[in-house]
Amino acid sequence: MNSREKILASVKESQPEFSALPEIESRFADTVIQIEQYCSVLQSIGGSVHIVNGEDEMVTVLSKRFGGNAKKISVGIKSNNLTSDFNLNEDPHSLEDTELAIIRGHFGVAENGSIWVTEEQMGLRALPFICQHLAVIFFAEDIVSNMHEAYNRIGNSTYSFGTFIAGPSKTADIEQSLVLGAHGPMSMNVFLLRQ
Amino acid sequence: MQNHAVLSEKFNADEPRVNWHDETLWWVRQKRDRAANQIPEWEDLREMASGIKNNVLSNLSGYLIEFEKRAAENGIAVHWAADAEEHNKIVLEIIQKHGALSIVKSKSMLTEECHLNPYLEGHGIEVVDTDLGERIVQLADEAPSHIVLPCIHWKKEEIGELFEKHLGTPHGNSDPVLLTRAARAHLREKFLTARVAITGVNFAIAETGEFVICTNEGNADMGAHLAEVHIACMGIEKIIPQRKQLGVFLRLLARSATGQPITTYSSHFNKPAPGQEIHIVLVDNGRSRQLGRPDFRSSLKCIRCAACFNTCPVYRRSGGHSYHTAIAGPIGSILAPNLDMRNYADLPFASTLCGSCSNVCPVKIDIHQQLYKWRQVLVEEGFAEPGKKLAMKGMATVLSSPGIFRKAGSLGRWLLRRMPFVVNNRWNPWFKQRDMPQAPKQSFRDWYIQNKKTSK
């Protein structure tokens, strides 16, 4: 008997009597769009949020903060003066010197200020983690209330990789002092696009 | 001898330090309370999470088979390890197959439990722990003392000194921002050169074959997305049935652990990236045995949030190293005896049974009841401390005989009044940190007998 057989046999023998799976209560559902809550929670976790009418406005805001010759990449954003387009064939290691990455997100979650982003929006999985600063844009009306709504929205969609990103990378490992920018981006700039 | 009483006495030698440790952890507990109180349905969420995990345990074999099938369909290589040794061998084989000599690892208490680091290092592989807290204790050649906040027992000045020695930070600097930036640069180089990344798993979804890793630092992702090979190590109990249940667990996990609404990253790995390999190692190592113990099986519901650590008065005032095991605190004390009754017999006794742990557990494990039940098991199996056994037997004799009880009482009162040095010394454990009580002139019984005659 190999380990797989051994383990499965041992588990099957030891498991308790069947206990039914509870249904996730529909009262957890909350379909109200909470833009103010989203913005205030995001700010409390160290992110910045701007409401814009178009991608151009976002580029203007970011150009004020990020200028010069530093490498700036965008994925799924129309061509602009600030960023260069993304090359999918790049080795993720060469993204190492990316100062700013701008990507699109699917939707935001008001209760925790996060954004659901999947691989095709990132270009390469490493990009939203390896850049020094991250900017994400999505439609303001695509904000769900809580994580139950988030998973209703995600449904059975297939993605090879997806992540909820809530603010900049952070740590409090040094005597509980919060420091923004552990290994991932040092700032998170969210742009809510009004249609 | 390694036991909690001896180790915590060492920890308690520095009282101001213990007070600081205590206050820091209680503050983390308070952050958890603030976060939980903002969710009106918090108790319903706990009940739901508990019910979901009960269902998982009752059909674990079915869910494991389903998970393996889906994960394999997605191109993830699934391995099974019956114990720690086998887990370590499997991981080493994968690393050696790719000829990697230096690898990165994000937080995984399972790999701590299996002692993976020393095993790999013994085979010439450099392992870099990339969680900042874990890197700090690794540089200091220590084990983590808390499963979420690995160096909670370190002060920033001490970290400053450690970083000066290993990373060349300025002498005397203890600024958390500067120290974190130094670690960022140092670990970035490791991420960029590691060809194999090892991570843990927070949740694995049977229905889709995907798994989720939650971090604040982004170190699991930095490792996994830059490496050619990603090895995810997972205890078999980490399975949940469906993707939508992540809504329940991701709402509970970070709030219970640190008071945050969610960790910065909750990464869902479904398929390997093009050109990359993902391996998942499913580990038993005593879990199926624990599953077979009716009184203790619910300890397998644990989602490793450490809320129980933060609230436990004993943990707060004795520190994680007093538990001499990978997972300390209340949950550790009901998991460890299953692994090794002899060496962990002391842990269920390191508790006041106050029940605060059960109160904060997001999956409603009855931790304090299990601590009590483990004591019964351990004594029956013959692992009770001889001194304690003798004292308990002596107490039973005295308390079960009114005559002996009265004689013992009057002798005790006489000694306390006339010859206090007989009890006020280092042989009396009570006297270590307390004064002996004042001896009354007579027992209540004697007073009652004397006075009731004169009333009316």
XYZ file of C-alpha atoms in Angstrom:
651
model
C 0.000 0.000 0.000
C 1.499 3.342 -0.925
C 1.171 6.433 1.226
C -1.849 7.706 -0.660
C -3.748 4.473 0.010
C -2.536 4.364 3.591
C -3.615 7.929 4.331
C -6.995 7.661 2.635
C -7.723 4.384 4.417
C -6.724 5.822 7.774
C -8.805 8.956 7.192
C -11.849 7.017 6.015
C -11.666 4.769 9.047
C -11.279 7.664 11.479
C -13.691 10.244 10.161
C -16.772 10.982 12.275
C -20.396 10.505 11.306
C -21.549 12.629 8.409
C -22.328 16.219 9.334
C -24.265 18.253 6.781
C -22.702 21.233 5.060
C -24.454 24.400 6.193
C -25.841 26.661 3.477
C -24.310 30.108 3.493
C -27.118 32.196 4.864
C -28.663 34.470 2.320
C -28.819 37.124 5.008
C -25.084 37.581 4.534
C -25.857 38.808 1.040
C -25.781 42.565 0.679
C -26.286 43.990 -2.771
C -25.962 47.682 -1.874
C -23.004 49.402 -3.546
C -20.918 51.038 -0.822
C -18.490 53.439 -2.493
C -17.909 55.531 0.642
C -17.214 52.460 2.768
C -14.831 51.123 0.124
C -12.900 54.392 0.036
C -12.675 54.803 3.790
C -11.592 51.197 4.428
C -8.999 51.358 1.639
C -7.556 54.522 3.112
C -7.466 53.004 6.596
C -5.338 50.132 5.244
C -2.822 52.469 3.602
C -4.177 52.726 0.067
C -5.060 55.912 -1.767
C -8.214 56.289 -3.829
C -9.176 58.701 -6.617
C -12.458 58.957 -8.470
C -11.825 59.717 -12.150
C -13.834 60.140 -15.318
C -11.353 58.450 -17.628
C -7.983 56.786 -17.915
C -6.422 60.108 -18.988
C -7.266 61.621 -15.639
C -5.582 58.683 -13.909
C -2.466 59.124 -16.008
C -2.362 62.837 -15.139
C -2.598 62.089 -11.411
C 0.105 59.427 -11.600
C 2.402 61.578 -13.763
C 2.551 64.128 -10.966
C 3.881 61.466 -8.607
C 5.928 59.305 -10.950
C 8.093 61.074 -13.469
C 11.565 60.688 -14.850
C 13.088 57.709 -16.553
C 12.024 55.030 -14.089
C 10.376 52.012 -15.716
C 6.592 52.287 -15.753
C 4.421 49.562 -17.263
C 0.716 49.289 -17.906
C -1.436 46.308 -18.836
C -4.834 46.723 -20.479
C -4.672 50.526 -20.359
C -4.731 52.534 -23.591
C -1.445 54.007 -24.788
C -0.262 57.070 -22.930
C 2.830 59.196 -22.296
C 3.574 57.778 -18.892
C 3.822 54.042 -19.380
C 5.124 51.577 -21.894
C 3.039 48.629 -22.923
C 3.593 45.287 -21.458
C 5.445 42.506 -23.252
C 3.992 39.125 -22.278
C 7.124 37.299 -23.310
C 9.210 39.074 -20.757
C 10.947 37.067 -18.096
C 9.334 38.094 -14.772
C 12.809 38.691 -13.336
C 13.309 41.587 -15.746
C 10.350 43.351 -14.146
C 12.554 43.868 -11.110
C 13.188 47.549 -11.772
C 9.556 48.459 -12.409
C 8.821 51.662 -10.527
C 5.110 51.743 -11.309
C 2.673 49.179 -12.694
C -0.861 50.108 -13.763
C -3.355 47.280 -14.193
C -7.106 46.809 -14.360
C -9.146 45.032 -11.664
C -12.467 43.206 -11.874
C -14.213 44.622 -8.813
C -13.658 45.945 -5.312
C -14.941 44.710 -1.951
C -16.248 47.427 0.367
C -15.838 45.636 3.703
C -12.082 45.259 3.289
C -10.945 47.686 0.549
C -9.626 44.884 -1.662
C -9.689 44.378 -5.433
C -10.079 41.048 -7.254
C -7.495 40.772 -10.036
C -6.830 37.744 -12.248
C -3.786 36.700 -14.250
C -4.784 38.051 -17.648
C -5.123 41.507 -16.052
C -1.621 41.232 -14.579
C 0.189 40.206 -17.735
C 2.620 38.180 -15.662
C 1.771 37.029 -12.118
C 4.854 38.692 -10.667
C 4.003 42.205 -11.890
C 1.635 43.451 -9.159
C 4.046 42.165 -6.496
C 7.466 43.071 -7.865
C 6.717 46.678 -8.815
C 7.659 49.399 -6.333
C 4.271 51.083 -6.655
C 0.985 49.710 -7.938
C -2.031 51.429 -9.467
C -5.293 49.640 -10.222
C -8.320 50.991 -12.066
C -11.848 49.583 -12.176
C -15.410 50.849 -12.520
C -16.837 52.514 -9.396
C -20.111 50.650 -9.877
C -18.176 47.354 -9.631
C -17.918 47.464 -5.883
C -19.535 44.628 -3.953
C -20.392 44.815 -0.304
C -18.669 41.816 1.249
C -16.765 38.598 0.507
C -19.950 36.533 0.038
C -20.997 38.910 -2.730
C -17.451 38.733 -4.087
C -17.603 34.961 -4.457
C -21.110 35.185 -5.930
C -19.597 37.486 -8.512
C -16.604 35.220 -9.164
C -18.969 32.237 -9.413
C -17.539 29.331 -11.375
C -15.286 31.478 -13.538
C -12.008 29.852 -14.443
C -8.752 31.650 -13.835
C -5.312 30.150 -13.591
C -4.345 32.643 -10.891
C -6.277 35.343 -9.065
C -5.794 37.412 -5.963
C -7.539 39.902 -3.718
C -5.192 42.850 -3.235
C -5.966 45.018 -0.183
C -3.708 48.048 -0.069
C 0.079 48.163 -0.229
C 2.280 45.324 0.984
C 2.886 45.658 4.720
C 4.359 44.174 7.880
C 4.190 44.840 11.614
C 6.787 42.232 12.578
C 9.111 44.797 14.165
C 7.518 45.509 17.527
C 4.063 45.823 16.025
C 4.986 49.034 14.148
C 3.140 49.050 10.851
C 5.462 49.557 7.875
C 4.053 49.894 4.364
C 6.039 48.181 1.643
C 7.364 44.860 2.955
C 8.266 42.834 -0.157
C 5.487 43.956 -2.469
C 4.545 47.482 -3.602
C 5.121 50.349 -1.195
C 2.013 52.176 -2.325
C -1.369 51.183 -3.699
C -3.186 53.767 -5.821
C -6.763 52.865 -6.678
C -8.706 54.669 -9.387
C -12.484 54.357 -9.490
C -13.749 55.000 -12.978
C -17.104 56.724 -13.246
C -18.920 55.677 -16.386
C 14.349 19.022 31.326
C 12.103 20.501 28.659
C 8.816 21.313 30.205
C 6.582 24.326 30.224
C 7.023 25.054 33.955
C 10.816 25.079 33.760
C 10.975 27.041 30.504
C 8.418 29.624 31.560
C 10.264 30.183 34.835
C 13.276 31.174 32.737
C 11.092 33.497 30.657
C 9.671 35.046 33.835
C 13.065 35.957 35.235
C 12.720 39.283 33.421
C 9.439 40.639 34.774
C 9.340 43.966 32.860
C 9.970 41.992 29.689
C 7.103 39.630 30.488
C 4.814 42.604 31.146
C 5.757 44.046 27.766
C 5.123 40.698 26.019
C 1.795 40.371 27.841
C 0.635 43.891 26.950
C 1.657 43.562 23.302
C -0.319 40.358 22.812
C -3.345 41.684 24.672
C -3.290 44.709 22.365
C -3.469 42.303 19.398
C -6.456 40.641 21.081
C -8.112 44.050 21.415
C -7.606 44.726 17.713
C -9.357 41.441 17.021
C -12.268 42.491 19.232
C -12.645 45.832 17.483
C -12.722 44.119 14.080
C -15.155 41.414 15.213
C -17.501 43.942 16.802
C -17.855 45.725 13.480
C -19.529 42.654 11.967
C -23.060 42.230 13.374
C -23.167 38.665 12.001
C -19.799 37.694 13.588
C -21.215 34.927 15.785
C -23.207 33.539 12.852
C -20.006 33.467 10.803
C -18.247 31.508 13.550
C -21.116 29.040 13.688
C -21.059 28.679 9.912
C -17.270 28.180 9.794
C -17.542 25.577 12.544
C -20.314 23.760 10.642
C -18.360 23.808 7.383
C -15.271 22.356 9.066
C -17.390 19.696 10.822
C -18.668 18.657 7.424
C -15.119 18.562 6.061
C -13.929 16.253 8.832
C -16.906 13.939 8.296
C -16.085 13.538 4.594
C -12.370 14.239 4.536
C -11.460 11.206 2.449
C -14.025 12.148 -0.218
C -12.856 15.765 -0.368
C -9.193 14.754 -0.574
C -9.907 12.503 -3.563
C -11.920 15.253 -5.251
C -9.205 17.843 -4.612
C -6.490 15.575 -5.995
C -8.485 14.929 -9.165
C -9.219 18.602 -9.872
C -5.728 19.776 -9.024
C -4.196 17.136 -11.288
C -6.549 18.165 -14.124
C -5.203 21.689 -13.697
C -1.625 20.525 -14.058
C -0.660 20.532 -10.379
C 1.441 17.539 -9.245
C -0.089 16.048 -6.094
C 2.074 14.113 -3.595
C 1.051 12.277 -0.429
C 3.237 12.079 2.683
C 2.254 9.808 5.569
C 4.630 11.501 7.994
C 7.162 14.301 8.458
C 10.047 12.218 7.194
C 8.278 11.366 3.977
C 7.253 15.005 3.483
C 10.855 16.116 3.825
C 12.075 13.447 1.400
C 9.498 14.436 -1.221
C 10.418 18.118 -0.972
C 14.136 17.361 -1.158
C 13.671 15.143 -4.214
C 11.847 17.878 -6.111
C 14.532 20.421 -5.223
C 17.379 18.086 -6.180
C 15.697 17.163 -9.457
C 15.917 20.835 -10.439
C 19.452 21.196 -9.171
C 18.579 24.104 -6.883
C 20.958 24.853 -4.008
C 19.232 27.873 -2.513
C 15.520 28.195 -2.051
C 12.996 30.601 -0.492
C 10.215 29.634 1.881
C 7.196 31.574 3.059
C 5.400 30.866 6.304
C 4.342 27.263 6.809
C 3.843 25.882 10.298
C 3.613 22.438 8.719
C 7.218 22.700 7.539
C 8.185 23.765 11.092
C 6.358 20.722 12.445
C 8.291 18.501 10.009
C 11.621 20.223 10.794
C 12.110 20.779 7.059
C 14.751 23.511 7.306
C 17.392 21.515 9.215
C 16.687 18.507 6.980
C 17.280 20.460 3.786
C 20.294 22.256 5.235
C 21.720 18.848 6.158
C 21.573 18.042 2.449
C 23.380 21.194 1.416
C 20.345 23.323 0.508
C 20.220 26.900 1.752
C 16.704 27.758 2.977
C 15.779 31.432 3.294
C 12.634 32.143 5.280
C 11.118 35.192 3.620
C 8.457 36.314 6.071
C 10.174 39.207 7.867
C 9.444 37.841 11.341
C 10.636 34.373 10.342
C 13.778 35.764 8.713
C 14.582 37.577 11.952
C 14.333 34.433 14.067
C 16.169 32.461 11.382
C 19.112 34.882 11.483
C 19.033 34.572 15.269
C 18.974 30.766 15.025
C 15.731 30.523 16.966
C 12.342 28.987 16.344
C 9.349 31.295 15.814
C 7.455 31.928 19.058
C 4.061 32.698 17.520
C 2.496 31.244 14.373
C 1.363 34.610 12.961
C 3.809 37.037 14.635
C 7.008 34.945 14.675
C 9.263 37.418 16.505
C 6.709 39.016 18.815
C 9.215 38.354 21.622
C 11.912 40.554 20.006
C 12.381 44.249 20.737
C 13.279 46.599 17.879
C 16.646 47.489 19.404
C 17.549 43.809 19.396
C 16.413 43.475 15.770
C 18.539 46.523 14.971
C 21.592 44.815 16.452
C 20.825 41.592 14.590
C 20.478 43.444 11.285
C 23.675 45.381 11.906
C 25.457 42.055 12.254
C 23.851 40.299 9.286
C 22.668 43.030 6.916
C 25.039 45.885 7.709
C 22.423 48.361 8.952
C 23.750 51.427 10.853
C 24.875 50.853 14.423
C 22.269 51.770 17.024
C 19.454 52.109 14.498
C 16.150 50.571 15.534
C 13.783 52.432 13.211
C 11.235 49.870 11.964
C 10.974 51.536 8.535
C 14.727 51.523 7.949
C 15.085 47.957 9.183
C 12.175 46.788 7.016
C 13.678 48.476 3.954
C 16.987 46.743 4.628
C 15.198 43.388 4.833
C 13.292 44.227 1.643
C 16.513 44.747 -0.298
C 18.190 41.692 1.215
C 15.249 39.366 0.544
C 14.549 40.781 -2.922
C 17.908 39.427 -4.014
C 16.904 36.011 -2.670
C 13.552 36.101 -4.483
C 15.237 36.990 -7.742
C 17.740 34.144 -7.576
C 15.684 31.305 -6.088
C 14.605 28.663 -8.558
C 12.388 26.823 -6.079
C 9.874 28.418 -3.708
C 8.184 26.594 -0.840
C 4.932 27.904 0.610
C 2.246 26.752 2.969
C -1.463 26.543 2.177
C -4.221 28.368 4.048
C -7.160 26.741 2.240
C -7.475 24.098 -0.494
C -10.742 23.880 -2.423
C -11.982 20.360 -3.220
C -14.465 21.483 -5.898
C -11.909 23.316 -8.054
C -8.495 21.952 -7.062
C -7.211 25.457 -6.300
C -5.458 26.560 -3.133
C -5.249 29.904 -1.355
C -2.311 31.566 0.388
C -2.841 34.648 2.563
C 0.015 37.060 3.375
C 0.447 40.712 4.251
C 3.988 40.990 2.949
C 3.519 39.418 -0.472
C 6.455 37.117 0.175
C 4.639 33.905 -0.805
C 3.765 35.472 -4.160
C 7.218 36.987 -4.709
C 8.721 33.541 -4.167
C 6.177 31.536 -6.159
C 5.907 33.781 -9.222
C 9.654 34.183 -9.721
C 10.626 30.543 -9.209
C 10.551 27.731 -11.764
C 9.068 25.381 -9.190
C 6.508 26.140 -6.471
C 6.103 23.497 -3.748
C 3.024 24.018 -1.556
C 3.001 22.031 1.697
C -0.352 21.298 3.256
C -1.841 19.422 6.188
C -4.730 17.250 4.959
C -7.172 19.090 7.211
C -6.832 22.368 5.290
C -9.433 21.298 2.695
C -12.730 23.120 2.323
C -15.496 21.865 0.031
C -16.326 24.800 -2.261
C -14.919 28.099 -3.441
C -17.803 30.145 -2.057
C -16.977 29.043 1.516
C -13.815 31.134 1.234
C -16.171 34.059 1.777
C -16.761 32.823 5.329
C -13.146 31.952 6.128
C -11.535 35.009 4.583
C -13.888 37.216 6.602
C -12.888 35.442 9.829
C -9.170 34.725 9.386
C -7.424 38.104 9.403
C -9.899 39.687 11.808
C -9.234 36.880 14.282
C -5.478 36.968 13.741
C -4.567 40.660 13.687
C -7.790 42.653 13.566
C -7.401 43.466 9.852
C -10.460 43.044 7.593
C -8.345 40.879 5.251
C -4.674 40.170 4.603
C -3.076 42.286 1.891
C -2.928 39.311 -0.470
C -5.307 36.341 -0.707
C -3.820 34.510 -3.666
C -5.729 31.756 -5.430
C -3.476 29.299 -7.287
C -5.394 27.247 -9.836
C -2.897 26.315 -12.566
C 0.860 26.674 -12.897
C 2.033 29.657 -14.969
C 3.338 28.710 -18.435
C 6.705 27.023 -18.069
C 6.343 26.654 -14.321
C 5.677 23.633 -12.086
C 3.428 23.549 -9.031
C 3.649 20.646 -6.586
C 1.395 20.169 -3.610
C 2.370 17.824 -0.774
C -0.570 16.508 1.259
C 0.684 15.567 4.735
C -0.882 13.319 7.368
C 1.723 13.185 10.172
C -0.703 12.152 12.898
C -3.740 14.028 11.594
C -5.705 10.902 10.700
C -4.933 9.553 14.173
C -6.283 12.745 15.755
C -9.309 12.447 13.456
C -10.018 9.099 15.091
C -10.143 10.583 18.593
C -13.776 11.646 19.242
C -12.827 14.062 22.028
C -10.003 15.725 20.145
C -10.800 15.526 16.438
C -12.317 18.993 16.289
C -8.851 20.449 16.914
C -8.313 19.694 13.212
C -10.749 22.500 12.335
C -8.036 25.015 13.211
C -7.292 27.695 10.606
C -4.102 28.824 12.366
C -5.218 32.351 13.253
C -3.575 32.373 16.725
C -6.459 34.267 18.343
C -6.223 31.694 21.132
C -2.538 32.571 21.702
C -3.255 36.275 21.952
C -5.932 35.880 24.576
C -4.323 33.135 26.675
C -2.975 34.565 29.972
C -0.507 31.694 30.229
C 0.848 32.133 26.684
C 1.066 35.897 27.114
C 3.142 35.502 30.244
C 5.245 32.498 29.265
C 6.017 33.025 25.567
C 5.931 30.576 22.676
C 9.300 28.969 23.405
C 8.026 27.640 26.729
C 5.895 25.186 24.748
C 8.923 23.591 23.031
C 6.836 22.666 19.977
C 6.190 24.118 16.504
C 2.715 25.344 17.373
C 2.508 26.826 20.865
C -0.402 28.266 22.824
C -3.750 26.653 23.562
C -4.267 24.982 20.161
C -0.726 23.663 20.213
C -1.367 22.153 23.625
C -4.207 20.000 22.281
C -2.452 19.082 19.018
C 0.987 18.173 20.346
C 0.067 15.332 22.750
C -1.363 13.478 19.740
C 2.072 13.632 18.103
C 4.058 12.577 21.186
C 2.366 12.045 24.537
C 5.563 11.627 26.511
C 7.282 14.809 25.394
C 4.205 17.024 25.385
C 2.454 15.744 28.519
C 3.213 19.036 30.246
C 1.298 21.245 27.786
C -2.358 20.581 28.659
C -1.407 21.350 32.262
C -0.016 24.761 31.272
C -3.441 26.313 31.517
C -5.852 27.852 34.011
C -8.778 26.439 31.986
C -10.218 29.964 31.846
C -11.854 29.200 28.471
C -10.918 32.461 26.796
C -9.387 30.491 23.910
C -12.668 28.721 23.101
C -14.395 32.065 23.220
C -12.300 33.612 20.434
C -11.784 30.573 18.213
C -13.323 31.422 14.808
C -14.196 27.760 14.155
C -15.509 27.098 17.661
C -13.036 24.472 18.797
C -13.760 23.683 22.459
C -10.087 24.125 23.296
C -10.404 24.463 27.059
C -12.565 21.319 27.296
C -9.952 19.413 25.291
C -7.162 20.660 27.546
C -9.037 19.170 30.482
C -9.766 15.912 28.648
C -6.136 15.520 27.588
C -5.147 15.727 31.253
C -7.337 12.685 31.985
C -5.815 10.773 29.060
C -2.245 11.663 29.990
C -2.653 10.664 33.631
C -4.274 7.364 32.627
C -1.459 6.679 30.172
C 1.013 7.207 32.987
C 2.510 10.504 31.853
C 1.604 12.563 34.916
C 4.529 14.194 36.693
C 5.479 12.012 39.722
C 5.572 14.980 42.090
C 2.130 16.139 41.034
C 0.769 12.584 41.245
C 2.029 12.255 44.808
C 0.637 15.623 45.813
C -2.780 14.789 44.314
C -2.878 11.424 46.081
C -1.925 13.094 49.357
C -4.639 15.697 48.909
C -7.195 12.989 48.131
C -6.313 11.186 51.380
C -6.599 14.340 53.484
C -9.784 15.602 51.879
C -11.645 12.320 51.998
C -11.255 11.790 55.727
C -12.819 14.365 58.083
C -10.567 13.231 60.939
C -7.324 13.567 58.958
C -8.555 16.849 57.469
C -9.103 18.345 60.957
C -5.750 17.145 62.270
C -3.928 18.414 59.172
C -5.693 21.757 59.514
C -4.752 22.309 63.134
C -1.166 21.194 62.512
C -0.904 23.554 59.592
C -2.260 26.499 61.595
C 0.108 25.719 64.473
C 3.140 25.558 62.134
C 2.216 28.815 60.413
C 1.956 30.558 63.804
C 4.902 28.990 65.663
C 7.349 27.730 63.014
C 6.651 29.601 59.738
C 10.096 28.802 58.346
C 8.920 25.213 57.867
C 6.622 26.369 55.050
C 8.055 29.764 54.113
C 10.951 28.401 52.084
C 11.910 27.390 48.574
C 10.556 23.851 48.940
C 7.062 25.255 49.032
C 5.971 26.083 45.446
C 3.205 28.350 46.757
C 5.776 30.512 48.520
C 7.728 31.230 45.282
C 5.669 34.260 44.410
C 3.043 34.489 47.144
C 2.894 34.974 50.879
C 1.338 32.181 52.912
C -2.090 33.109 54.307
C -2.482 34.349 57.886
C -3.309 31.426 60.186
C -6.515 32.013 62.159
C -6.499 31.162 65.888
C -9.074 28.464 65.367
C -10.806 26.746 62.487
C -14.354 27.758 61.578
C -15.590 24.402 62.804
C -14.099 24.946 66.245
C -15.441 28.511 66.395
C -18.919 27.311 65.396
C -18.970 24.517 67.975
C -17.834 26.941 70.640
C -20.236 29.761 69.749
C -23.428 28.020 68.766
C -23.866 26.828 72.320
C -23.989 30.408 73.543
C -26.462 31.795 70.966
C -30.245 32.120 71.560
